[in-house]
């Protein structure tokens, strides 16, 4: 057993965890089944995977251009390569022990007998000739073609909105880090029962409110008459969790057939082992809800048949879709079975909705008008007919997936109204769709203005920031980037990055490029979170400095016309860009001159170091010959010597490095001069006194 399990106390958990990892070999020979118990811990498999050894020599590196992790092969001879060889050797020894155990069973026990010809599990001959066949049925398995569990859960959890219900295993062992409960000392939510999501939080987190089951110990106060008022909590507790948690199932969106399929599937069972009790509880709750609603649904089918004049079979077929509309079309989940007034309201609204749907099916969409509207709006997301007979065209307002521009036409094609920066909402379920683009399938139709901001609102915030010198630190605003929850992490908080540059911070000493440090203009990226206040106005929450939007600003993709990483440009000051480019061009030209002069200094220093190292080598060789007299022994003796060698830089050359920098910077030609002459020139011209020089370097030529 590889998954953790709670056995009641810490000692039992530790002992059973070790026992659960003990290796049992099950060997079937004909009708005989043998079990061999060993102290060897085999791990998750007895044979290596197809890429287990090659994966040791590959590392994962993040590609900031594509935003994805990539496999990069290690370079031979590096420290990482040596470490990978050690890892691969350890894996090889591990699987060799498996072969030794099997060979021992073959040679010393009757497990594999009778056998026509002995085999060797440790060589390759029997494997190559087919006498030993390794079947790795855990790799390269053909799937059933259905949606994998992880994709199914991620897709449904991304569609959960406030008002829908989830069901979670909140009492699961070792899951304290899964939940964020407030107040911290409150009891956990009740497990395996539906809870209503009350809020979506930034970062893909969901929030529920629930009644506490613990006792609240209150201190005596004036409000309680100085009495201990201990008892149940008067305010509900809250619990937030990630939508990617493997301990939560979207109750309203999950179908019983899908959950039963996952329970019976063995292909991906390891990815949702902890969810087995949760899936069973969700199926049971779904069945109970269906049983509770069954009489109401049967009555509803009869009412639909009577009121709208349709056959009972057609009414029964339409009930499921109408019930789903009643429950989920609104922003908040509405139960089908509740109080008597709620039931009467549900019947009345469902009957009216069914009647409108019947009228829509009896009145076909004008295909000619739809085609004409599509040609007039080439980027249309949807062309649909409303229930009043008017036609509506939705177009993207920006490069996000929330706001649309809505144009309304009459039944004969005359334009009536045009509204920009609108949200789709549940009203699209009442339209008869004449045309739908593929992009609309991923559109955030239930987006809310609480976490989406229109173009005019963002423009107003940008203008406010440009006028605020405290926000821009007195620097010129070059560009403003926005990354909202309509890109990639569609449930994350909207961020606004103000990119500024202050050319006045540029410090260049043209006369002393090598000896005086230059400072480039500082590019800042002040990132803030956009939110809404109680009156609906846009406010700025937190603030931090981030270098990532600066990189995104430079990652313009001309083919797609978008910035990578989800950042989009909402403001660009051409004048500020020109000033910034001019300042950066001056800095880059200065840096190129510094590099050229530094290469000249490095060439002089390397020449001096080569001469000094060669002289020290020669002296050591002459001493060796005088002592041993055999030149053939020099190579072996040289490896035992620890001769000092010089390298470029002030660490080994002392003041010579500073002297060379000052003289080269002044434009003097030093070819053919000795170290002593160079140091004298530097002392006379710049007052640099000789210090920390290696011994006997005055006669060396620079």
XYZ file of C-alpha atoms in Angstrom:
702
model
C 0.000 0.000 0.000
C 1.576 3.291 -1.139
C -1.153 5.711 -0.056
C -1.084 6.946 3.545
C -3.771 5.641 5.887
C -4.736 6.587 9.433
C -4.681 3.593 11.818
C -5.647 5.550 14.922
C -2.384 6.772 16.447
C 1.095 7.884 15.395
C 2.862 4.669 16.516
C 0.513 2.445 14.541
C 0.740 4.731 11.531
C 4.552 4.530 11.527
C 4.649 0.753 12.008
C 1.997 0.065 9.388
C 3.605 2.468 6.911
C 6.780 0.351 7.048
C 4.793 -2.880 6.773
C 2.820 -1.541 3.824
C 6.046 -1.086 1.892
C 7.282 -4.628 2.398
C 7.784 -6.514 -0.869
C 5.723 -9.620 -1.642
C 6.511 -11.527 -4.837
C 3.551 -13.479 -6.219
C 4.669 -16.215 -8.624
C 2.137 -18.265 -10.557
C 3.311 -21.520 -12.154
C 0.432 -23.394 -13.721
C -2.181 -23.884 -11.014
C 0.320 -23.204 -8.214
C 0.625 -19.763 -6.635
C 3.667 -18.942 -4.493
C 4.205 -15.937 -2.243
C 7.776 -14.988 -1.424
C 8.414 -12.459 1.348
C 11.694 -10.529 1.385
C 13.186 -7.689 3.405
C 14.228 -6.045 0.136
C 12.113 -2.959 -0.652
C 11.467 -3.169 -4.377
C 9.708 0.183 -4.654
C 6.872 0.823 -7.060
C 8.067 -1.594 -9.776
C 10.297 -4.636 -10.298
C 11.700 -3.590 -13.678
C 12.830 -0.155 -14.885
C 10.668 1.918 -17.153
C 11.660 2.551 -20.742
C 13.133 5.982 -19.921
C 14.191 5.581 -16.291
C 17.940 5.555 -17.017
C 17.908 8.219 -19.732
C 15.829 10.513 -17.508
C 18.811 10.711 -15.141
C 20.751 12.620 -17.802
C 17.989 15.129 -18.495
C 17.006 18.148 -16.434
C 13.897 20.264 -16.622
C 14.415 23.941 -17.441
C 11.786 26.660 -17.685
C 11.522 28.354 -21.071
C 10.451 31.927 -20.391
C 9.586 32.487 -24.063
C 7.037 29.665 -24.229
C 6.160 29.639 -20.517
C 6.607 25.858 -20.326
C 9.142 23.463 -18.834
C 11.422 21.715 -21.322
C 13.724 18.699 -21.170
C 17.383 19.681 -21.552
C 20.105 17.058 -21.907
C 23.080 17.332 -19.564
C 26.499 18.049 -21.023
C 29.099 15.262 -20.563
C 31.947 16.159 -18.243
C 29.935 18.524 -16.053
C 29.236 18.070 -12.353
C 25.573 17.397 -13.146
C 26.604 14.623 -15.556
C 28.799 12.988 -12.908
C 25.936 13.134 -10.407
C 23.566 11.646 -12.996
C 26.003 8.763 -13.586
C 26.012 8.026 -9.858
C 22.208 8.086 -9.798
C 21.945 5.781 -12.816
C 24.477 3.397 -11.236
C 22.435 3.279 -8.010
C 19.283 2.463 -10.015
C 21.179 -0.240 -11.903
C 22.344 -1.847 -8.641
C 18.784 -1.724 -7.276
C 17.324 -3.640 -10.208
C 20.288 -6.027 -10.145
C 19.158 -7.087 -6.661
C 15.755 -7.888 -8.134
C 17.496 -10.138 -10.648
C 19.467 -11.824 -7.845
C 16.246 -12.596 -5.937
C 14.630 -14.101 -9.038
C 17.781 -16.086 -9.785
C 17.757 -17.439 -6.236
C 14.130 -18.528 -6.606
C 15.074 -20.205 -9.879
C 18.148 -22.045 -8.551
C 17.150 -22.951 -4.966
C 13.372 -23.370 -4.893
C 10.807 -25.372 -6.900
C 8.898 -22.211 -7.827
C 9.799 -22.325 -11.547
C 10.048 -26.118 -11.862
C 9.736 -28.175 -13.940
C 11.750 -26.163 -16.481
C 13.219 -27.536 -19.677
C 16.370 -25.430 -19.613
C 17.868 -23.296 -16.824
C 17.915 -19.564 -17.505
C 19.884 -16.614 -16.141
C 18.118 -13.505 -14.961
C 21.457 -11.644 -14.684
C 22.646 -11.953 -18.291
C 21.218 -10.730 -21.572
C 21.348 -13.936 -23.615
C 18.075 -15.431 -22.377
C 16.314 -12.087 -22.793
C 17.596 -11.680 -26.362
C 16.579 -15.221 -27.308
C 13.074 -14.800 -25.849
C 13.298 -17.360 -23.028
C 12.675 -14.551 -20.535
C 10.064 -11.957 -21.480
C 9.412 -8.846 -19.387
C 5.851 -7.534 -19.769
C 5.582 -3.899 -18.639
C 1.832 -3.540 -18.760
C 1.970 -0.279 -16.774
C 3.589 1.581 -19.695
C 2.273 2.611 -23.071
C -1.212 1.419 -22.227
C -3.975 2.115 -24.703
C -6.644 4.184 -22.959
C -10.362 3.796 -23.469
C -10.478 7.121 -25.312
C -12.588 8.830 -22.647
C -11.618 12.042 -20.890
C -8.963 11.418 -18.202
C -9.955 12.007 -14.596
C -7.549 14.918 -14.042
C -8.832 16.735 -17.140
C -12.444 16.003 -16.168
C -11.999 17.387 -12.665
C -10.025 20.455 -13.819
C -12.618 21.287 -16.473
C -15.592 21.062 -14.122
C -13.909 22.813 -11.194
C -12.994 25.713 -13.489
C -16.706 26.100 -14.300
C -17.818 26.225 -10.660
C -19.205 29.632 -9.828
C -20.778 31.095 -6.686
C -24.103 29.458 -5.988
C -23.111 26.001 -7.203
C -22.520 23.116 -4.821
C -19.428 21.058 -4.142
C -18.881 17.985 -1.984
C -15.596 17.477 -0.150
C -13.740 15.093 2.138
C -12.904 17.718 4.743
C -12.075 15.151 7.436
C -9.450 13.322 5.368
C -6.327 12.336 7.266
C -3.240 14.493 6.694
C -5.130 17.178 4.774
C -4.745 20.154 7.102
C -2.798 22.000 4.421
C -5.706 21.556 1.985
C -8.051 23.939 3.786
C -7.872 27.510 5.066
C -10.477 27.727 7.848
C -11.502 30.926 9.591
C -11.568 31.283 12.500
C -8.622 28.868 12.820
C -10.067 27.093 15.867
C -13.393 26.361 14.154
C -14.481 22.834 13.388
C -14.129 21.564 9.863
C -17.066 21.534 7.447
C -19.144 18.402 7.397
C -17.670 15.912 4.968
C -19.407 14.020 2.167
C -22.382 16.403 2.030
C -23.001 19.204 -0.500
C -21.903 22.759 0.358
C -22.697 25.914 -1.602
C -19.786 27.961 -2.972
C -20.218 31.564 -1.871
C -17.238 33.245 -3.502
C -14.413 32.774 -5.980
C -11.094 34.164 -4.749
C -7.967 35.142 -6.716
C -5.533 32.363 -7.465
C -8.157 29.750 -8.314
C -9.536 29.332 -4.783
C -13.141 28.736 -3.701
C -14.892 29.735 -0.478
C -17.794 28.168 1.379
C -19.627 29.161 4.559
C -20.873 26.511 6.991
C -22.383 26.134 10.462
C -19.879 25.314 13.174
C -20.362 22.170 15.256
C -17.925 23.062 18.055
C -18.536 24.962 21.271
C -17.363 28.583 21.483
C -15.844 29.502 24.854
C -16.599 33.169 25.441
C -15.033 35.380 28.088
C -17.336 37.200 30.541
C -18.031 40.755 29.375
C -20.450 43.631 29.919
C -22.501 42.410 26.940
C -23.123 39.038 28.647
C -23.742 40.532 32.090
C -20.341 39.193 33.163
C -21.547 35.628 32.676
C -19.831 32.821 30.796
C -21.864 32.584 27.620
C -20.383 29.362 26.244
C -22.323 27.591 23.551
C -22.761 27.183 19.786
C -21.224 29.726 17.430
C -23.471 32.589 16.379
C -21.587 33.263 13.128
C -20.816 30.746 10.435
C -17.209 29.772 9.690
C -15.561 29.948 6.268
C -13.355 27.472 4.450
C -11.291 28.244 1.343
C -9.533 25.680 -0.816
C -7.933 25.380 -4.232
C -10.073 24.340 -7.163
C -7.304 21.835 -8.034
C -7.716 19.977 -4.725
C -8.120 16.221 -5.110
C -10.535 16.165 -2.162
C -13.370 18.142 -3.794
C -15.925 17.175 -6.455
C -18.237 19.695 -8.222
C -21.541 18.220 -7.110
C -23.900 20.087 -9.438
C -21.764 19.642 -12.561
C -20.608 16.034 -12.062
C -22.698 13.344 -13.720
C -23.310 10.015 -12.008
C -22.315 8.097 -15.144
C -18.889 9.782 -15.235
C -18.196 9.150 -11.542
C -19.221 5.490 -11.847
C -16.962 5.127 -14.879
C -13.989 6.399 -12.878
C -14.797 4.067 -9.992
C -14.680 1.053 -12.313
C -11.706 2.215 -14.395
C -8.234 0.877 -13.528
C -6.196 2.858 -16.031
C -5.790 6.051 -13.975
C -6.849 4.881 -10.549
C -3.606 6.059 -8.946
C -4.496 9.679 -9.765
C -7.652 9.664 -7.628
C -7.173 6.984 -4.959
C -7.962 9.453 -2.165
C -11.254 10.333 -3.848
C -12.836 6.867 -3.776
C -14.979 7.541 -0.651
C -15.765 11.005 -1.991
C -16.924 9.747 -5.378
C -19.073 7.096 -3.713
C -20.610 9.704 -1.398
C -21.287 12.040 -4.328
C -23.011 9.248 -6.263
C -25.062 8.333 -3.201
C -26.092 11.970 -2.651
C -26.973 12.336 -6.323
C -29.104 9.191 -6.169
C -30.831 10.404 -3.002
C -31.558 13.769 -4.598
C -32.939 12.068 -7.684
C -35.138 9.844 -5.503
C -36.396 12.912 -3.639
C -37.099 14.765 -6.889
C -38.629 11.775 -8.726
C -42.290 12.461 -7.688
C -41.875 16.158 -8.450
C -40.344 15.397 -11.870
C -43.177 12.998 -12.683
C -45.731 15.608 -11.690
C -43.832 18.208 -13.705
C -43.962 16.054 -16.853
C -47.728 15.786 -16.498
C -48.119 19.534 -16.048
C -45.977 20.223 -19.127
C -48.030 17.809 -21.215
C -51.303 19.360 -20.029
C -50.378 23.037 -20.152
C -48.311 23.061 -23.361
C -50.144 20.361 -25.300
C -47.278 17.947 -25.936
C -47.185 14.143 -25.618
C -46.182 12.792 -22.219
C -43.112 11.092 -23.692
C -41.864 14.420 -25.111
C -42.542 16.139 -21.796
C -40.611 13.495 -19.865
C -37.684 13.868 -22.286
C -37.630 17.641 -21.769
C -37.799 17.506 -17.961
C -34.071 16.856 -17.377
C -32.936 19.829 -19.439
C -35.533 22.118 -17.876
C -34.583 21.049 -14.355
C -30.910 21.714 -15.094
C -31.889 25.143 -16.415
C -33.885 25.865 -13.259
C -31.028 24.850 -10.967
C -28.005 26.320 -12.736
C -29.122 29.045 -15.143
C -29.334 31.504 -12.271
C -26.149 32.752 -10.617
C -27.057 30.849 -7.441
C -28.188 27.232 -7.281
C -31.910 26.787 -6.823
C -33.218 23.505 -5.366
C -36.048 21.842 -7.234
C -37.738 20.509 -4.106
C -38.172 22.981 -1.260
C -40.997 24.789 0.434
C -44.470 24.865 -1.104
C -44.124 28.429 -2.478
C -40.723 27.527 -3.970
C -42.190 24.446 -5.628
C -45.053 26.443 -7.101
C -42.585 29.019 -8.421
C -40.438 26.292 -9.970
C -43.442 24.756 -11.748
C -44.621 28.118 -13.036
C -41.207 29.179 -14.380
C -40.394 25.768 -15.889
C -43.746 25.632 -17.700
C -43.173 29.132 -19.117
C -39.641 28.209 -20.181
C -40.866 25.044 -21.874
C -43.517 27.027 -23.741
C -40.916 29.530 -24.967
C -38.660 26.715 -26.135
C -41.489 25.145 -28.067
C -42.207 28.471 -29.764
C -38.531 28.823 -30.662
C -38.443 25.381 -32.278
C -41.589 26.108 -34.286
C -40.148 29.385 -35.595
C -36.939 28.698 -37.561
C -34.002 31.085 -37.608
C -33.651 33.245 -40.728
C -30.552 31.615 -42.248
C -30.180 34.323 -44.921
C -30.166 37.088 -42.304
C -27.707 35.140 -40.143
C -25.327 34.789 -43.108
C -25.611 38.522 -43.868
C -24.879 39.411 -40.234
C -21.858 37.086 -40.223
C -20.472 38.850 -43.296
C -21.065 42.242 -41.669
C -19.301 41.074 -38.472
C -16.419 38.771 -39.517
C -15.199 38.381 -35.937
C -18.578 37.468 -34.491
C -18.719 35.007 -31.625
C -22.451 34.373 -31.768
C -25.344 35.338 -33.996
C -28.620 34.448 -32.302
C -32.308 35.259 -32.309
C -33.828 36.589 -29.114
C -37.281 35.605 -27.974
C -38.751 38.936 -29.021
C -37.706 38.198 -32.637
C -34.680 40.525 -32.674
C -31.242 39.255 -33.658
C -28.119 39.857 -31.602
C -24.440 39.710 -32.638
C -21.704 39.318 -30.035
C -18.106 40.340 -30.850
C -15.046 40.365 -28.553
C -14.437 43.768 -27.017
C -10.744 43.020 -26.405
C -8.394 40.062 -26.521
C -9.910 38.563 -23.376
C -12.745 36.062 -23.002
C -15.298 37.999 -20.956
C -16.390 41.331 -22.487
C -18.329 41.506 -25.749
C -19.732 44.190 -28.008
C -23.451 43.523 -28.454
C -25.201 44.718 -31.621
C -28.970 44.249 -31.916
C -30.860 44.024 -35.216
C -34.553 43.835 -35.976
C -36.280 40.823 -37.479
C -35.702 42.288 -40.968
C -32.059 43.173 -40.396
C -32.325 46.858 -39.480
C -29.777 47.926 -36.847
C -31.363 48.993 -33.546
C -28.720 49.260 -30.828
C -25.009 48.751 -30.115
C -23.554 48.350 -26.609
C -19.887 47.910 -25.812
C -18.183 46.173 -22.884
C -21.056 43.875 -22.025
C -20.973 40.501 -20.244
C -22.884 37.565 -21.690
C -24.440 36.119 -18.541
C -27.133 33.403 -18.397
C -29.383 35.201 -20.880
C -27.705 33.416 -23.792
C -29.522 30.224 -22.727
C -32.790 31.847 -23.835
C -31.529 32.597 -27.354
C -31.817 30.466 -30.470
C -28.286 30.203 -31.824
C -27.911 30.702 -35.575
C -24.095 30.835 -35.682
C -21.493 30.063 -33.016
C -17.723 30.369 -33.477
C -15.315 27.837 -31.912
C -13.982 30.557 -29.579
C -17.355 30.855 -27.848
C -17.025 27.320 -26.460
C -14.298 28.562 -24.086
C -15.926 31.924 -23.385
C -16.476 32.893 -19.757
C -20.217 33.360 -20.189
C -20.837 33.653 -16.438
C -18.177 36.325 -15.884
C -18.970 38.922 -13.249
C -18.011 42.568 -13.062
C -16.743 41.890 -9.572
C -13.540 40.451 -11.033
C -13.555 41.758 -14.634
C -12.709 45.296 -15.677
C -13.698 46.953 -18.928
C -11.401 48.922 -21.215
C -12.704 52.370 -20.140
C -12.283 51.441 -16.484
C -8.687 50.325 -17.046
C -7.992 53.497 -19.076
C -9.291 55.625 -16.199
C -7.002 53.827 -13.740
C -4.028 54.276 -16.092
C -4.637 58.001 -16.390
C -4.935 58.281 -12.631
C -1.623 56.484 -12.169
C 0.168 58.659 -14.724
C -0.813 61.758 -12.806
C 0.352 60.329 -9.469
C 4.067 61.081 -9.040
C 4.212 58.914 -5.932
C 3.079 55.908 -7.935
C 5.571 56.517 -10.760
C 8.439 57.712 -8.490
C 8.784 60.789 -10.676
C 9.820 58.708 -13.704
C 8.338 58.665 -17.187
C 5.604 56.088 -17.765
C 6.676 54.104 -20.819
C 3.874 51.550 -20.928
C 1.121 50.002 -18.849
C 0.447 46.274 -19.071
C -2.609 44.391 -17.810
C -2.940 40.726 -17.023
C -6.437 39.829 -15.933
C -8.306 36.633 -15.287
C -9.142 36.181 -18.943
C -5.719 34.813 -19.837
C -4.285 31.448 -18.859
C -5.008 31.426 -15.127
C -8.501 32.687 -15.782
C -9.421 32.750 -12.100
C -6.421 34.778 -10.896
C -6.633 38.395 -9.791
C -6.362 41.165 -12.361
C -2.906 42.752 -12.281
C -1.747 46.069 -13.668
C 1.977 46.716 -14.278
C 3.262 50.271 -14.702
C 6.568 50.233 -16.600
C 8.615 53.373 -15.924
C 12.121 54.548 -16.758
C 14.061 57.527 -15.423
C 16.729 58.647 -17.935
C 18.137 61.062 -15.321
C 19.476 58.073 -13.387
C 21.847 57.294 -16.292
C 25.448 57.903 -15.100
C 28.221 57.559 -17.675
C 31.816 58.820 -17.308
C 32.993 58.919 -20.902
C 36.540 59.860 -19.892
C 36.958 56.990 -17.434
C 34.944 54.014 -18.764
C 37.162 51.375 -17.083
C 37.808 52.944 -13.711
C 34.438 54.572 -12.943
C 31.360 52.342 -12.688
C 28.509 53.290 -15.013
C 24.839 53.139 -13.963
C 22.105 52.325 -16.455
C 18.605 53.856 -16.361
C 16.436 51.953 -13.935
C 13.398 50.243 -15.398
C 10.708 49.622 -12.828
C 7.610 47.469 -13.035
C 5.194 48.398 -10.293
C 2.507 45.699 -10.150
C -0.848 46.318 -8.503
C -4.054 44.331 -8.087
C -7.303 45.765 -9.355
C -10.453 45.317 -7.291
C -13.851 46.905 -6.804
C -15.039 48.851 -3.819
C -18.508 48.635 -2.350
C -19.866 51.317 -4.707
C -18.480 49.516 -7.782
C -15.561 51.858 -8.465
C -12.152 50.450 -9.363
C -9.493 50.598 -6.671
C -5.861 49.498 -6.437
C -5.106 47.000 -3.705
C -1.539 45.826 -3.127
C 1.703 46.917 -4.779
C 5.055 45.274 -5.408
C 7.973 45.535 -7.811
C 8.323 42.752 -10.317
C 10.796 42.282 -13.170
C 8.545 39.836 -15.011
C 6.257 42.398 -16.699
C 9.393 44.087 -18.055
C 10.255 40.856 -19.834
C 6.662 40.524 -21.029
C 6.819 44.072 -22.420
C 9.693 42.956 -24.665
C 7.946 39.713 -25.742
C 5.735 41.110 -28.454
C 4.624 38.457 -30.936
C 4.008 40.167 -34.307
C 2.348 37.061 -35.783
C -0.432 36.892 -33.208
C -0.366 40.592 -32.377
C -0.250 39.861 -28.658
C 2.158 39.940 -25.784
C 3.199 36.608 -24.367
C 2.456 35.377 -20.860
C -1.024 36.913 -20.948
C 0.138 40.509 -20.531
C -1.539 42.971 -22.883
C -0.594 46.570 -23.490
C -3.196 49.198 -22.652
C -0.996 52.320 -22.767
C 2.205 53.248 -24.620
C 3.867 56.683 -24.554
C 5.801 57.049 -27.821
C 7.751 60.052 -26.515
C 8.781 58.184 -23.381
C 9.737 55.174 -25.497
C 11.975 57.385 -27.676
C 13.687 58.892 -24.624
C 14.121 55.462 -23.079
C 15.553 53.990 -26.274
C 17.964 56.914 -26.616
C 19.158 56.490 -23.031
C 19.537 52.741 -23.442
C 21.419 53.243 -26.741
C 23.893 55.548 -24.994
C 24.357 53.017 -22.237
C 24.846 50.120 -24.661
C 27.413 52.086 -26.705
C 29.267 52.919 -23.507
C 29.228 49.264 -22.454
C 30.645 48.210 -25.847
C 33.554 50.625 -25.412
C 34.149 49.306 -21.911
C 34.236 45.760 -23.279
C 36.741 46.659 -26.004
C 39.098 48.381 -23.545
C 38.739 45.538 -21.059
C 39.765 43.050 -23.756
C 42.957 45.077 -24.373
C 43.774 45.050 -20.650
C 43.057 41.324 -20.442
C 45.389 40.622 -23.391
C 48.267 42.462 -21.641
C 47.619 40.658 -18.365
C 47.391 37.240 -19.988
C 50.721 37.866 -21.751
C 52.375 38.736 -18.448
C 50.840 35.748 -16.673
C 51.913 33.357 -19.449
C 55.524 34.557 -19.221
C 55.590 34.297 -15.433
C 54.026 30.821 -15.404
C 56.410 29.597 -18.102
C 59.402 30.884 -16.130
C 58.241 29.167 -12.947
C 57.755 25.914 -14.865
C 61.233 26.209 -16.346
C 62.825 26.837 -12.951
C 61.105 23.795 -11.489
C 62.311 21.650 -14.403
C 65.900 22.820 -14.005
C 65.794 22.021 -10.293
C 64.404 18.551 -11.107
C 67.159 17.785 -13.613
C 69.838 18.880 -11.172
C 68.388 16.557 -8.533
C 67.272 13.454 -10.510
C 69.013 13.777 -13.910
C 66.387 11.740 -15.841
C 64.035 13.804 -18.068
C 61.670 10.820 -18.524
C 60.636 11.081 -14.867
C 59.556 14.714 -15.228
C 55.908 14.088 -16.160
C 55.254 11.986 -13.092
C 57.181 14.365 -10.838
C 55.333 17.391 -12.263
C 52.006 16.031 -11.033
C 53.282 16.065 -7.461
C 54.294 19.744 -7.581
C 51.983 22.581 -6.567
C 53.422 25.503 -8.503
C 51.820 28.890 -8.149
C 50.270 30.179 -11.350
C 49.118 33.711 -12.084
C 45.830 34.719 -13.654
C 44.492 38.054 -14.945
C 43.008 40.411 -12.387
C 43.988 42.425 -9.350
C 43.925 39.326 -7.123
C 47.174 37.953 -8.646
C 48.722 41.002 -10.339
C 48.082 43.562 -7.606
C 48.557 47.186 -8.684
C 49.587 46.138 -12.203
C 45.909 45.589 -13.015
C 45.002 49.130 -11.935
C 47.991 50.589 -13.793
C 47.024 48.857 -17.026
C 43.407 50.013 -16.733
C 44.350 53.659 -16.223
C 46.888 53.685 -19.038
C 44.703 51.865 -21.569
C 41.808 54.136 -20.625
C 44.053 57.158 -21.346
C 44.788 55.791 -24.825
C 48.481 54.960 -24.319
C 50.088 52.206 -26.413
C 51.874 49.710 -24.129
C 53.094 47.073 -26.587
C 56.752 46.178 -25.967
C 56.994 47.877 -22.549
C 58.116 45.979 -19.465
C 56.064 45.678 -16.293
C 58.460 48.023 -14.531
C 58.047 50.703 -17.208
C 54.250 50.372 -17.063
C 54.198 50.751 -13.283
C 56.484 53.815 -13.501
C 54.228 55.476 -16.077
C 51.179 54.837 -13.894
C 52.983 56.262 -10.837
C 53.986 59.468 -12.655
C 50.663 60.001 -14.475
C 48.132 58.802 -11.914
C 50.016 58.372 -8.639
C 49.497 54.599 -8.495
C 52.155 53.109 -6.205
C 53.368 49.565 -6.852
C 52.036 47.039 -4.327
C 51.049 43.353 -4.157
C 53.092 42.591 -7.284
C 54.375 39.012 -7.825
C 58.111 38.495 -7.423
C 60.430 39.218 -10.364
C 57.905 40.625 -12.829
C 59.579 43.924 -13.647
C 61.378 42.510 -16.712
C 58.333 40.790 -18.193
C 56.864 42.366 -21.347
C 53.237 43.487 -21.431
